[in-house]
Coordinates of C-alpha atoms in Angstrom, one line a residue:
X1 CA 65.7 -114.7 -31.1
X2 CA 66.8 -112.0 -29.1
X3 CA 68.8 -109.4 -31.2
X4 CA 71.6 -107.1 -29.9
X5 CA 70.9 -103.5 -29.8
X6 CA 73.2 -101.3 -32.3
X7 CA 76.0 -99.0 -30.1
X8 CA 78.8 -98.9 -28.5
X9 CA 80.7 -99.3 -24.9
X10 CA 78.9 -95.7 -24.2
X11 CA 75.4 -96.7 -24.2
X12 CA 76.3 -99.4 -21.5
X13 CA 78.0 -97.0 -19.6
X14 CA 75.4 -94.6 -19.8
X15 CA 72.8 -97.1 -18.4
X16 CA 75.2 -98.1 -15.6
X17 CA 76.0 -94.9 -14.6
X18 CA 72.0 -94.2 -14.7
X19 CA 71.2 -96.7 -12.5
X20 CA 70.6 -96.2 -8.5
X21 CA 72.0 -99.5 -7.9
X22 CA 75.5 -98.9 -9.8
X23 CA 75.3 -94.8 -8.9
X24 CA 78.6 -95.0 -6.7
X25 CA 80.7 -97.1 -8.9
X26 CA 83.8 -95.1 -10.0
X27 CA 84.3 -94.5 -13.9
X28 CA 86.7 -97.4 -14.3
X29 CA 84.3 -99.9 -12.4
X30 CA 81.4 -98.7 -14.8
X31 CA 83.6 -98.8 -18.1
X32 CA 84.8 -102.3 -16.7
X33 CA 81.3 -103.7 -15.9
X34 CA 80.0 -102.3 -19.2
X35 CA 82.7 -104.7 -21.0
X36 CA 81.1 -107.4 -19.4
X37 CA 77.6 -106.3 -20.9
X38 CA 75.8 -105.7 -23.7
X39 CA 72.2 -104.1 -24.9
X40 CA 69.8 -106.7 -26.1
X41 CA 66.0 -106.1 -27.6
X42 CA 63.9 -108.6 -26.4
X43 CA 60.4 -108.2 -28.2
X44 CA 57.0 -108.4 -26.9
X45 CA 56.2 -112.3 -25.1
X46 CA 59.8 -112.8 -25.8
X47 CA 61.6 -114.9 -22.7
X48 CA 64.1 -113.4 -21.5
X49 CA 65.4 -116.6 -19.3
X50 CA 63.2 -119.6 -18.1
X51 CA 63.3 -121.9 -15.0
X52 CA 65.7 -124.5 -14.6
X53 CA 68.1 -122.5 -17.1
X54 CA 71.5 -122.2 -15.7
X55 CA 72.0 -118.6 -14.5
X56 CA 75.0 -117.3 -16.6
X57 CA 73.6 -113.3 -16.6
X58 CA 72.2 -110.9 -14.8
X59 CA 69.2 -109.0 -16.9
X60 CA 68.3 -105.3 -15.8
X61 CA 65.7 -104.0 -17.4
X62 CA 66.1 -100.6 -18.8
X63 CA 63.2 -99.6 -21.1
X64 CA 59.6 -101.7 -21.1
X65 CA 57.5 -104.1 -19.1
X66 CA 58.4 -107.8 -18.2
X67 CA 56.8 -110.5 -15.9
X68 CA 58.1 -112.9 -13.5
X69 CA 56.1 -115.9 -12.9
X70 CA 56.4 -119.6 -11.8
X71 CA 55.5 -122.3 -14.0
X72 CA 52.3 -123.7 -13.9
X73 CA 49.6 -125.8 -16.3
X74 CA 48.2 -122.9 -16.8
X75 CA 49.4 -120.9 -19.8
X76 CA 50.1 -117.4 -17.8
X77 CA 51.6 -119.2 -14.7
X78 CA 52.1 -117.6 -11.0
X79 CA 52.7 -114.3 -11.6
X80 CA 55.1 -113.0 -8.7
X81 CA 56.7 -109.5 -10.4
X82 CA 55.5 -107.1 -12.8
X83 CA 59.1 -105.4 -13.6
X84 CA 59.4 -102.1 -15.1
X85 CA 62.4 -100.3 -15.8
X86 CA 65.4 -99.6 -13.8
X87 CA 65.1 -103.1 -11.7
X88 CA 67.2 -105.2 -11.7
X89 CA 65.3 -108.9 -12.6
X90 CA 65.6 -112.1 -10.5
X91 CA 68.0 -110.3 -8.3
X92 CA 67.7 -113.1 -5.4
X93 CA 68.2 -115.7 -7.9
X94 CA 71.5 -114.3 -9.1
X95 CA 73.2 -115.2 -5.3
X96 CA 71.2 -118.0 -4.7
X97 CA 71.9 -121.0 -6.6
X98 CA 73.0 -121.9 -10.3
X99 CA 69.6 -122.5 -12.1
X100 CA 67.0 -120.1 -12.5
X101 CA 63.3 -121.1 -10.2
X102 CA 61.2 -119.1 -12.1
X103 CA 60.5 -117.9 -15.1
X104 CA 60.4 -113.8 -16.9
X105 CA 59.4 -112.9 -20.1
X106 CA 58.9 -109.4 -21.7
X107 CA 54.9 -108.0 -21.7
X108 CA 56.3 -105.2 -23.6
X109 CA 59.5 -104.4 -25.9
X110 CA 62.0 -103.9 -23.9
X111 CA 65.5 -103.2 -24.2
X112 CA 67.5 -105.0 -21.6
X113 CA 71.4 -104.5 -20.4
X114 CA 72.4 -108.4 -19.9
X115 CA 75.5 -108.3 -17.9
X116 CA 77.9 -111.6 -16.9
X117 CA 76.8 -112.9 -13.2
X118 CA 80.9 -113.6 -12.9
X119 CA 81.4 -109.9 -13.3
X120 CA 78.3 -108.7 -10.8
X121 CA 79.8 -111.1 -8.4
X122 CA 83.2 -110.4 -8.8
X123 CA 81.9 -106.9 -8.0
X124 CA 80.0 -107.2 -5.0
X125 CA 83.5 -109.4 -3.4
X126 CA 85.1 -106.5 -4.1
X127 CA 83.1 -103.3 -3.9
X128 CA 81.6 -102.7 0.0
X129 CA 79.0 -99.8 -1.5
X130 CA 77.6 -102.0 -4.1
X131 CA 77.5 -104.9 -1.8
X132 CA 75.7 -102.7 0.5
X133 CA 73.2 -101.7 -2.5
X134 CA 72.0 -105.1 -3.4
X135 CA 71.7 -106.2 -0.1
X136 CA 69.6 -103.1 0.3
X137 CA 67.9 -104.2 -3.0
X138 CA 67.3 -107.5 -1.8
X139 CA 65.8 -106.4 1.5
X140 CA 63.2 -104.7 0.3
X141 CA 62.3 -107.4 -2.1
X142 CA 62.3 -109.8 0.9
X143 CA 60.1 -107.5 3.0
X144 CA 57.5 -107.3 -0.4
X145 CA 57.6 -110.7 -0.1
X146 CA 56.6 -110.8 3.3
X147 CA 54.4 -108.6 3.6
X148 CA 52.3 -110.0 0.4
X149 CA 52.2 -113.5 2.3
X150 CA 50.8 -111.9 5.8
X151 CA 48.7 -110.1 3.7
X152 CA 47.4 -113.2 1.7
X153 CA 47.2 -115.1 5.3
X154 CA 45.3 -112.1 7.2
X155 CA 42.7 -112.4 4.4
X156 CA 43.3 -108.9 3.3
X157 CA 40.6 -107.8 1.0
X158 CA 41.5 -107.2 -2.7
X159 CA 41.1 -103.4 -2.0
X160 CA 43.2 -103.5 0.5
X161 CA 45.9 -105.4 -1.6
X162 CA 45.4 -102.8 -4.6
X163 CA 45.7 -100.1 -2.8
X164 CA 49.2 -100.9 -0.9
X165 CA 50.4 -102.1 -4.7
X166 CA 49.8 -98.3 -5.9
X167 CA 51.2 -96.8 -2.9
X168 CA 54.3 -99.2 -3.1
X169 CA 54.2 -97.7 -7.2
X170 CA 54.1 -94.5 -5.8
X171 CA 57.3 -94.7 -3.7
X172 CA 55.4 -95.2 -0.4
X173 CA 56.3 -91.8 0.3
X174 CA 53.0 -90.1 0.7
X175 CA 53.2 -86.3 1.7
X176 CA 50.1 -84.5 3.8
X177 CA 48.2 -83.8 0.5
X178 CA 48.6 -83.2 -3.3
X179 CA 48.3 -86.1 -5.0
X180 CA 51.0 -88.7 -6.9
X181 CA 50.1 -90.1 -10.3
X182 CA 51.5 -93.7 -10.9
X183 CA 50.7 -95.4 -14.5
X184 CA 50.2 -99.1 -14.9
X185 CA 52.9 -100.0 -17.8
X186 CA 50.9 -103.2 -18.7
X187 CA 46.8 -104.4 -18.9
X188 CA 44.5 -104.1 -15.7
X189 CA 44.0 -108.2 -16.3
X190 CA 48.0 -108.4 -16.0
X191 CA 48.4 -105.9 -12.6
X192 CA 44.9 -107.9 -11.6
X193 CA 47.2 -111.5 -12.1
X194 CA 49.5 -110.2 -10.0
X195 CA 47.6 -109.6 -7.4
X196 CA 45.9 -113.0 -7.4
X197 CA 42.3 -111.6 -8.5
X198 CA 40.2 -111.6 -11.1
X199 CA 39.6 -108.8 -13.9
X200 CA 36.2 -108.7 -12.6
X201 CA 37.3 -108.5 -8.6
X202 CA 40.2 -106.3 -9.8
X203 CA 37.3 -103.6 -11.3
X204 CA 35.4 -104.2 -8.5
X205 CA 38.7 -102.8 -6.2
X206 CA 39.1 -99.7 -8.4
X207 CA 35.5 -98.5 -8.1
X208 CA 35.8 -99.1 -4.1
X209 CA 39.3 -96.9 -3.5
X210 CA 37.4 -94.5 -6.1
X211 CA 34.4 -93.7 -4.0
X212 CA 36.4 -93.7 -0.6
X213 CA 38.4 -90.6 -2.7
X214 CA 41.5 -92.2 -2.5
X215 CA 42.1 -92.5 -6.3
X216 CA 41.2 -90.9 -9.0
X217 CA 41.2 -92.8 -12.4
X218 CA 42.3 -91.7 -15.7
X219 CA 42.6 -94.9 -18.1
X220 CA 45.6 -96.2 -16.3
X221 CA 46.6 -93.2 -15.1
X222 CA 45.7 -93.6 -11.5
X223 CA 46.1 -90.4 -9.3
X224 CA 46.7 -91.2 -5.7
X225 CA 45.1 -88.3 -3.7
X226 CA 47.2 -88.1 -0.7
X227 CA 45.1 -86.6 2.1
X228 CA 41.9 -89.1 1.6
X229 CA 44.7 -91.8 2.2
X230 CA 44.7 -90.8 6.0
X231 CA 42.3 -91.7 8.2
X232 CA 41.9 -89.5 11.6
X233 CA 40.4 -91.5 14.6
X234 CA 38.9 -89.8 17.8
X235 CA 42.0 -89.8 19.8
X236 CA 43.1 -87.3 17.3
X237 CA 45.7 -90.5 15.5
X238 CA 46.2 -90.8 12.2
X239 CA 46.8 -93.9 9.8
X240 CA 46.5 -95.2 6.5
X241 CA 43.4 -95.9 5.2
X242 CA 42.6 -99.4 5.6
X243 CA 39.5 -101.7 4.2
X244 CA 39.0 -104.6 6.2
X245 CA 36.9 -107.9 5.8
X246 CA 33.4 -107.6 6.2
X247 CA 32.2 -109.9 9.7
X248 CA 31.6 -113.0 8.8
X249 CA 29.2 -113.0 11.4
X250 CA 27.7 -109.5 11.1
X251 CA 27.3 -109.3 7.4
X252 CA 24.8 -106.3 7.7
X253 CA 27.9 -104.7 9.8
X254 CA 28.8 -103.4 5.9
X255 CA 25.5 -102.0 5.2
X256 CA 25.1 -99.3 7.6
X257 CA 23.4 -95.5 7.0
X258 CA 25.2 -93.3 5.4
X259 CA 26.5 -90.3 7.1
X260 CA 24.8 -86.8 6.7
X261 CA 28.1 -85.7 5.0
X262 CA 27.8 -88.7 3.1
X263 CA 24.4 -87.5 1.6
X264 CA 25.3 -84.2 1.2
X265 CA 28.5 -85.7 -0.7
X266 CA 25.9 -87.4 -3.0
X267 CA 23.4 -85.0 -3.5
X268 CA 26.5 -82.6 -4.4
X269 CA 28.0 -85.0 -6.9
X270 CA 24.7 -85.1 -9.1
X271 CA 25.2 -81.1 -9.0
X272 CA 29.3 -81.7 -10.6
X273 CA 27.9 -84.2 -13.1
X274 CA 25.6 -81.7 -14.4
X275 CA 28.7 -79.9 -15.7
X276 CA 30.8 -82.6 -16.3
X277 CA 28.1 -83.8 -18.8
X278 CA 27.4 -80.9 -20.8
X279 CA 31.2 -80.1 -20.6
X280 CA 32.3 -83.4 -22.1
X281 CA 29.3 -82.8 -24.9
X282 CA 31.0 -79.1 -25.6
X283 CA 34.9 -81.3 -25.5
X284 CA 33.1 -83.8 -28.1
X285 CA 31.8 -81.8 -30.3
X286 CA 34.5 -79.7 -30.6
X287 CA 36.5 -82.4 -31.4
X288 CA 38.6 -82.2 -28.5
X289 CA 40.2 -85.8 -27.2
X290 CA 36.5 -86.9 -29.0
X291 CA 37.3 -90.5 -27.6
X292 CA 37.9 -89.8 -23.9
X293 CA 35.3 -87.3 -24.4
X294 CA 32.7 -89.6 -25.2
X295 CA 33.6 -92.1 -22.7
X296 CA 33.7 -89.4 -20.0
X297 CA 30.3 -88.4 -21.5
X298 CA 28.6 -92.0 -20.8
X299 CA 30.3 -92.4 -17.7
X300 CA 29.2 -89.5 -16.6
X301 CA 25.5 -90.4 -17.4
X302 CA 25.7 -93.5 -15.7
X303 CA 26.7 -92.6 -12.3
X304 CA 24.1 -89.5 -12.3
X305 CA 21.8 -92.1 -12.3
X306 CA 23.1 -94.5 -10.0
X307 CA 23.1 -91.7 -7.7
X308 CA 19.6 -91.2 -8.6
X309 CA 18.8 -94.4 -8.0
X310 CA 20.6 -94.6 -4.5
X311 CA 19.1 -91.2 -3.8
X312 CA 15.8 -91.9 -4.1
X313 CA 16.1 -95.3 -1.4
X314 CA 16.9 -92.9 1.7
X315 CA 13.8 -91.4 2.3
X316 CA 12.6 -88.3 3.5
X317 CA 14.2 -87.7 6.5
X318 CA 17.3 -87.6 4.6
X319 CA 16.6 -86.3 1.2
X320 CA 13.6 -83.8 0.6
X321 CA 11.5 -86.1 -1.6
X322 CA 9.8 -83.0 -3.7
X323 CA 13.1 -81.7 -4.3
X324 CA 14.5 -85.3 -6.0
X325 CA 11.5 -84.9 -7.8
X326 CA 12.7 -81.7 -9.6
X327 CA 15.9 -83.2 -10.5
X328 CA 14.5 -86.3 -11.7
X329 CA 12.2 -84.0 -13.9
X330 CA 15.1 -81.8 -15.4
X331 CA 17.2 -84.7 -15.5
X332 CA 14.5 -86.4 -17.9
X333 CA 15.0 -83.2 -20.1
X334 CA 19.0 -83.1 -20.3
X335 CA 18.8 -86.8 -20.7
X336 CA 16.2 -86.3 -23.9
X337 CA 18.4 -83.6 -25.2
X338 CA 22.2 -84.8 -25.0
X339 CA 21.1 -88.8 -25.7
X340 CA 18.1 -89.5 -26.9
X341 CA 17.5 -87.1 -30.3
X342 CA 17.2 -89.0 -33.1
X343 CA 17.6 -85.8 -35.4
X344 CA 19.5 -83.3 -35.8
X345 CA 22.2 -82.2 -32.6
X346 CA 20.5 -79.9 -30.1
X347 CA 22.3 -76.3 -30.2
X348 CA 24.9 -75.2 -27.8
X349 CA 22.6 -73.0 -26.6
X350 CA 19.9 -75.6 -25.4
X351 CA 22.6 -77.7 -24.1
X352 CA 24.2 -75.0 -22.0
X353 CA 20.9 -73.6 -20.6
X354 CA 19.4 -77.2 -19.6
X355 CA 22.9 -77.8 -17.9
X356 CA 22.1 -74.5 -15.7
X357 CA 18.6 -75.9 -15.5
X358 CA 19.9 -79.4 -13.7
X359 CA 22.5 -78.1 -11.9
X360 CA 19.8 -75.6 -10.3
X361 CA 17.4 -78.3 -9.6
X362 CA 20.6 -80.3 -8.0
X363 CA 21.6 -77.3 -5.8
X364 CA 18.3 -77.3 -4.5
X365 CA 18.3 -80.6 -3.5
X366 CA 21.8 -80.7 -1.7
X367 CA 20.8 -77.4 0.3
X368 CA 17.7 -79.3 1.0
X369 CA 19.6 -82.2 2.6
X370 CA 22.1 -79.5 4.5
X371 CA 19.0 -78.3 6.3
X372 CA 18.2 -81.9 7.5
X373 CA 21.6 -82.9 8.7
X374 CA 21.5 -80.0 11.1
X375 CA 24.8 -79.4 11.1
X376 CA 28.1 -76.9 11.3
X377 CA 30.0 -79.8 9.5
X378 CA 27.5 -80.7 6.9
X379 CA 27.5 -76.8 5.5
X380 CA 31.5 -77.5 5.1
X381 CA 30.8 -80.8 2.9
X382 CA 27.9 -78.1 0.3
X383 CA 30.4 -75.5 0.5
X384 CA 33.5 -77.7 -0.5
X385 CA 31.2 -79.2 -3.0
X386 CA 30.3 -75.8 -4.3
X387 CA 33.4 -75.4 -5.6
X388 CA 33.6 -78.3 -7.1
X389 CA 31.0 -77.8 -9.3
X390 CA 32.1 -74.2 -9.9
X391 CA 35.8 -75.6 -10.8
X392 CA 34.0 -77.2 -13.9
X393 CA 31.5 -74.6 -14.5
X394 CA 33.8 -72.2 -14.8
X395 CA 35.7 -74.4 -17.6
X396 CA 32.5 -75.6 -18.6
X397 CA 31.6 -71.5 -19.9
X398 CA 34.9 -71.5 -21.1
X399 CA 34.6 -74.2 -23.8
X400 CA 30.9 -73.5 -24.8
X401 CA 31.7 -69.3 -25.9
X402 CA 33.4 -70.4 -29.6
X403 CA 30.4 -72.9 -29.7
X404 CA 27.7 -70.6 -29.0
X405 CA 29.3 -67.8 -31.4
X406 CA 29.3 -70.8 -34.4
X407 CA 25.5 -71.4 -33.3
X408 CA 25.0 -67.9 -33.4
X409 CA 24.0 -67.8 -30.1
X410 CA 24.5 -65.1 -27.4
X411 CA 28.2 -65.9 -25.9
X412 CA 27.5 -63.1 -22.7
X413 CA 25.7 -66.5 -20.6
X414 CA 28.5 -67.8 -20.3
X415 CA 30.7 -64.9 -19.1
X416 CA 27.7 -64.2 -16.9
X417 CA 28.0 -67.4 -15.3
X418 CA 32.1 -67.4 -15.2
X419 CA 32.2 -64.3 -13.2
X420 CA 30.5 -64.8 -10.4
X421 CA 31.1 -68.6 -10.4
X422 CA 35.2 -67.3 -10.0
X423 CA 33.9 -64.9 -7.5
X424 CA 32.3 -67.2 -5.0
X425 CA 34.9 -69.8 -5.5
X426 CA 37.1 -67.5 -3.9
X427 CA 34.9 -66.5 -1.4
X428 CA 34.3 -70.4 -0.3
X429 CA 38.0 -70.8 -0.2
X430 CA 38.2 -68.1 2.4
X431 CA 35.5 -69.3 4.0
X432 CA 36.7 -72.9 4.3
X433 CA 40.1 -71.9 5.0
X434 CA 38.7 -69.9 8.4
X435 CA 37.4 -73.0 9.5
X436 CA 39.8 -75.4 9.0
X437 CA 42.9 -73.9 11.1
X438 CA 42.8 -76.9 13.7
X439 CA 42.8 -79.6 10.7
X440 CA 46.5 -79.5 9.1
X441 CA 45.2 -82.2 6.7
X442 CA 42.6 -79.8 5.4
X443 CA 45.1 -77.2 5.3
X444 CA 47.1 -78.6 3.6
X445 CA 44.8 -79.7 1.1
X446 CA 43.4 -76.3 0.6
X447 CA 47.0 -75.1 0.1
X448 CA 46.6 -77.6 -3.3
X449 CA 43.5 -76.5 -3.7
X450 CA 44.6 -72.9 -4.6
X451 CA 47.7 -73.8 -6.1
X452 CA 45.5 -75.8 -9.0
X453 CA 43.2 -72.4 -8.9
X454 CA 45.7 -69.7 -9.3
X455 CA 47.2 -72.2 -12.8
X456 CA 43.3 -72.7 -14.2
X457 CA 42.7 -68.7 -13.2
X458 CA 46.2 -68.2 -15.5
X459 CA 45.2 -69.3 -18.4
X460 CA 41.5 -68.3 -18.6
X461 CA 41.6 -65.0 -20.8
X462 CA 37.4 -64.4 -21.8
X463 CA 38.6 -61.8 -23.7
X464 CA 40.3 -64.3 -25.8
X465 CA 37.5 -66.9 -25.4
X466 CA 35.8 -67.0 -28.7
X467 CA 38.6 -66.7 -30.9
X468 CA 40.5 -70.2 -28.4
X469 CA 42.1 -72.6 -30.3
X470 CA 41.8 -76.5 -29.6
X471 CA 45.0 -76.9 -27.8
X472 CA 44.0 -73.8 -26.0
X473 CA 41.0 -75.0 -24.3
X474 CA 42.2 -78.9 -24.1
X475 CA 44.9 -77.1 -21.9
X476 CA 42.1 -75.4 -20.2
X477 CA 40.2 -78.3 -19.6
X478 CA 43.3 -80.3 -18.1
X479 CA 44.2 -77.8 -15.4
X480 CA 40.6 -78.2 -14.5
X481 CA 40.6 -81.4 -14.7
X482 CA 43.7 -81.6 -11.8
X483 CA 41.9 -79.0 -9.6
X484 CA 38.8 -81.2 -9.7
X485 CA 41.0 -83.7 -8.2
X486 CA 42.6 -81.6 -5.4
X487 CA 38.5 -80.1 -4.3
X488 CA 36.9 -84.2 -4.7
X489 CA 40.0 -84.9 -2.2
X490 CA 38.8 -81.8 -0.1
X491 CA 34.9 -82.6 0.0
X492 CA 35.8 -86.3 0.9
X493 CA 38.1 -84.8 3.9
X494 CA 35.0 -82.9 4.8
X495 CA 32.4 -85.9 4.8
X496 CA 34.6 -87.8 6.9
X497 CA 34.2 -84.9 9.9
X498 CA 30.6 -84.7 9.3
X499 CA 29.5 -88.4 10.8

């Protein structure tokens, strides 16, 4: 049973008073609505009311997760709402008869303010601002609603239908660029419920918005990367990214070339993962977030070679074939040294030099595929991609100095490779910058760009490198960690122009 949070009058005025919905109420109409209420913990699967109970409170929900759902043989039901805190539950329900349709029960603990329905409506007779809220409230509910049903009726695709859930998370207010980081409060299976797909469609989803660059993930962080959300057309319009059905009767209408920026984009990603491995390998061994290190380590490995794989079925006139060669030789070496030693762990030294050994092979290979595009644009996609790489390079040399001084290694590589990698990072930006001046979205996301710089450049000190404490470089490797977000935005802005 459902027990009553300790406190007084104060905490339910406090929560009132907190509330967007009650934020114009007068002191007396708070402290008299708070009488009417009380605090209640509700622990996890606990119902908080079920259907066909008669409606004698109103439930808003201010700390935790909870789920609205419609009966059903099943055991998890319809799910219609995943409600988080601040909202107000069943809010239609409250006005509209005397029995509740549906049924809600807490995902997570929550602590819930349960207020009289006589009060609320004795409230909303009265009160014309607070009358005006909830039928604000109720409108957008209603237009949720509506739009999930068209959605549902159009056939929208499950990408489609995920990505308007996150914006909607995000407050559907999506500036020019930056990025807004919404965090899913309950499991991927219960978000994928409430969408109406499966785990395995709902996985499926993420990975597609992920390689269009309009999210990044983090566990279920998921970063919404405002700029790729636009898409230009030729008329020089813009709108929100969309991802419609594939034809029916043009199936192979989804299976078309990629674009030369595309490749480039590729070819320039297998240069980043380079870094990002040997980085996550410096992270793990250093004992620094050792479980999200790991996974970003595996991860890691396992699109370089899908991007192998994918690579190598584009042929010649696309990719120089001698030059995926190379990489596929020193990627054979890094792989036999970071994964497949049996005995002891390779030093930081080996590790650090094979990186620079793939990521040289890589480079080759995207300025190979440059020179067969032909193009102005495709130069933009390496150069934007340069800097991606360098971005985690640069952090990259910053993490491996206290190892290579512990292997009794020679630290100077890696300030060798951090100062010109900061140098032509700057030099790229300038570059990029000069040619973006007719392309406010680029602009604007090169204005990120160097925001996220000038915070990583802040707290990078390689006089202090070797002698960096843990928190010290996790911070590090955070900040580069959100520029990498803002440049993958850029490149993807830059492989759209490159068709």
């Amino acid at each position: 049973m459902a027990v009553a949070a300790k406190g007084s009058r104060w905490a339910q005025r406090q929560v009132l008073a907190s509330n967007a919905l009650f934020a114009d109420l007068s002191t007396d109409r708070i402290a008299a609505l708070a009488e009417a209420s009380r605090l209640v913990d509700y622990p996890a699967r606990k119902p908080l009311y079920e259907a066909g109970q008669t409606i004698e409170e109103a439930f808003l929900l201010v700390r935790g997760t909870a789920r609205r759902f419609a009966s059903a043989e099943s055991d998890d039901g319809k799910m219609l709402d995943i409600a988080q805190a601040g909202q107000l539950l069943g809010l239609a329900e409250l006005f509209a008869g005397e029995r509740y349709l549906v049924s809600c029960q807490a995902i997570s603990d929550c602590l819930v303010l349960v207020i009289e329905q006589r009060a609320l409506k004795t409230l909303a007779g009265s009160h014309a601002s607070f009358a005006h809220a909830l039928l604000a409230a109720l409108a957008r509910a209603h237009c949720a609603v509506e739009l999930d049903i068209a959605g549902r009726q159009a056939g929208a695709t499950g990408a489609q239908k995920l990505l308007d859930y996150l914006v909607t998370l995000a407050g559907d207010e999506i500036t020019p660029a930056g990025e807004t980081t919404v965090q899913f409060k309950t499991s991927k299976k219960m978000v994928a419920a409430r969408l109406g797909m499966t785990p395995e469609t709902f996985s499926r989803c993420l990975r597609l918005l992920t390689d269009s660059g309009a999210i990044a993930v983090d566990g279920r962080k998921i970063h919404l990367q405002h700029a790729a959300l636009i898409e230009r057309s030729n008329d020089a319009s813009a709108r929100r990214l969309a991802f419609p059905r594939k034809s029916r009767t043009n199936p192979e209408s989804g299976r078309r070339s990629p674009s030369s920026g595309a490749v480039i984009n590729l070819c320039g990603r297998q240069r980043l993962l380079s870094q990002r491995m040997a980085l996550a390998w410096a992270m793990e061994k250093q004992r620094i977030a050792s479980v999200r290190s790991s996974v970003r380590l595996r991860e890691a490995r396992a699109q370089f070679e899908r991007n192998l794989a994918r690579l190598q079925t584009l042929g010649p006139k696309r990719v120089p074939a001698d030059r995926l060669a190379e990489v596929g030789e020193e990627w054979q070496s890094f792989l036999h040294l970071l994964f497949e030693i049996n005995t002891d762990l390779p030093q930081s030294g080996e590790v650090f030099s094979a990186s620079e050994k793939l990521l040289a092979a890589c480079d080759h290979l995207t300025s190979g595929a440059v020179v067969l595009a032909g193009t102005p644009e495709a130069s933009y996609v390496n150069l934007a991609g340069r800097n991606r790489l360098l971005s985690q390079r640069i952090v990259k040399s910053m993490l491996f100095e206290p190892l290579l001084h512990a292997d009794d290694a020679t630290p100077a590589i890696a300030q060798q490779v951090r100062g010109p990698s900061i140098d032509e990072f700057e030099k790229n930006i300038t570059t990029l910058r000069d040619a973006s001046q007719s392309i406010p979205e680029l602009l604007a996301q090169l204005d990120e760009v160097e925001g996220q710089w000038r915070r990583l450049l802040a707290i990078l000190s390689p006089d202090l490198a070797c002698v960096l404490q843990r928190r010290q470089l996790s911070a590090i490797s955070s900040e580069g960690e959100r520029l990498l977000r803002h440049l993958d935005t850029a490149v993807k802005l830059y492989e759209r122009l490159a068709r």
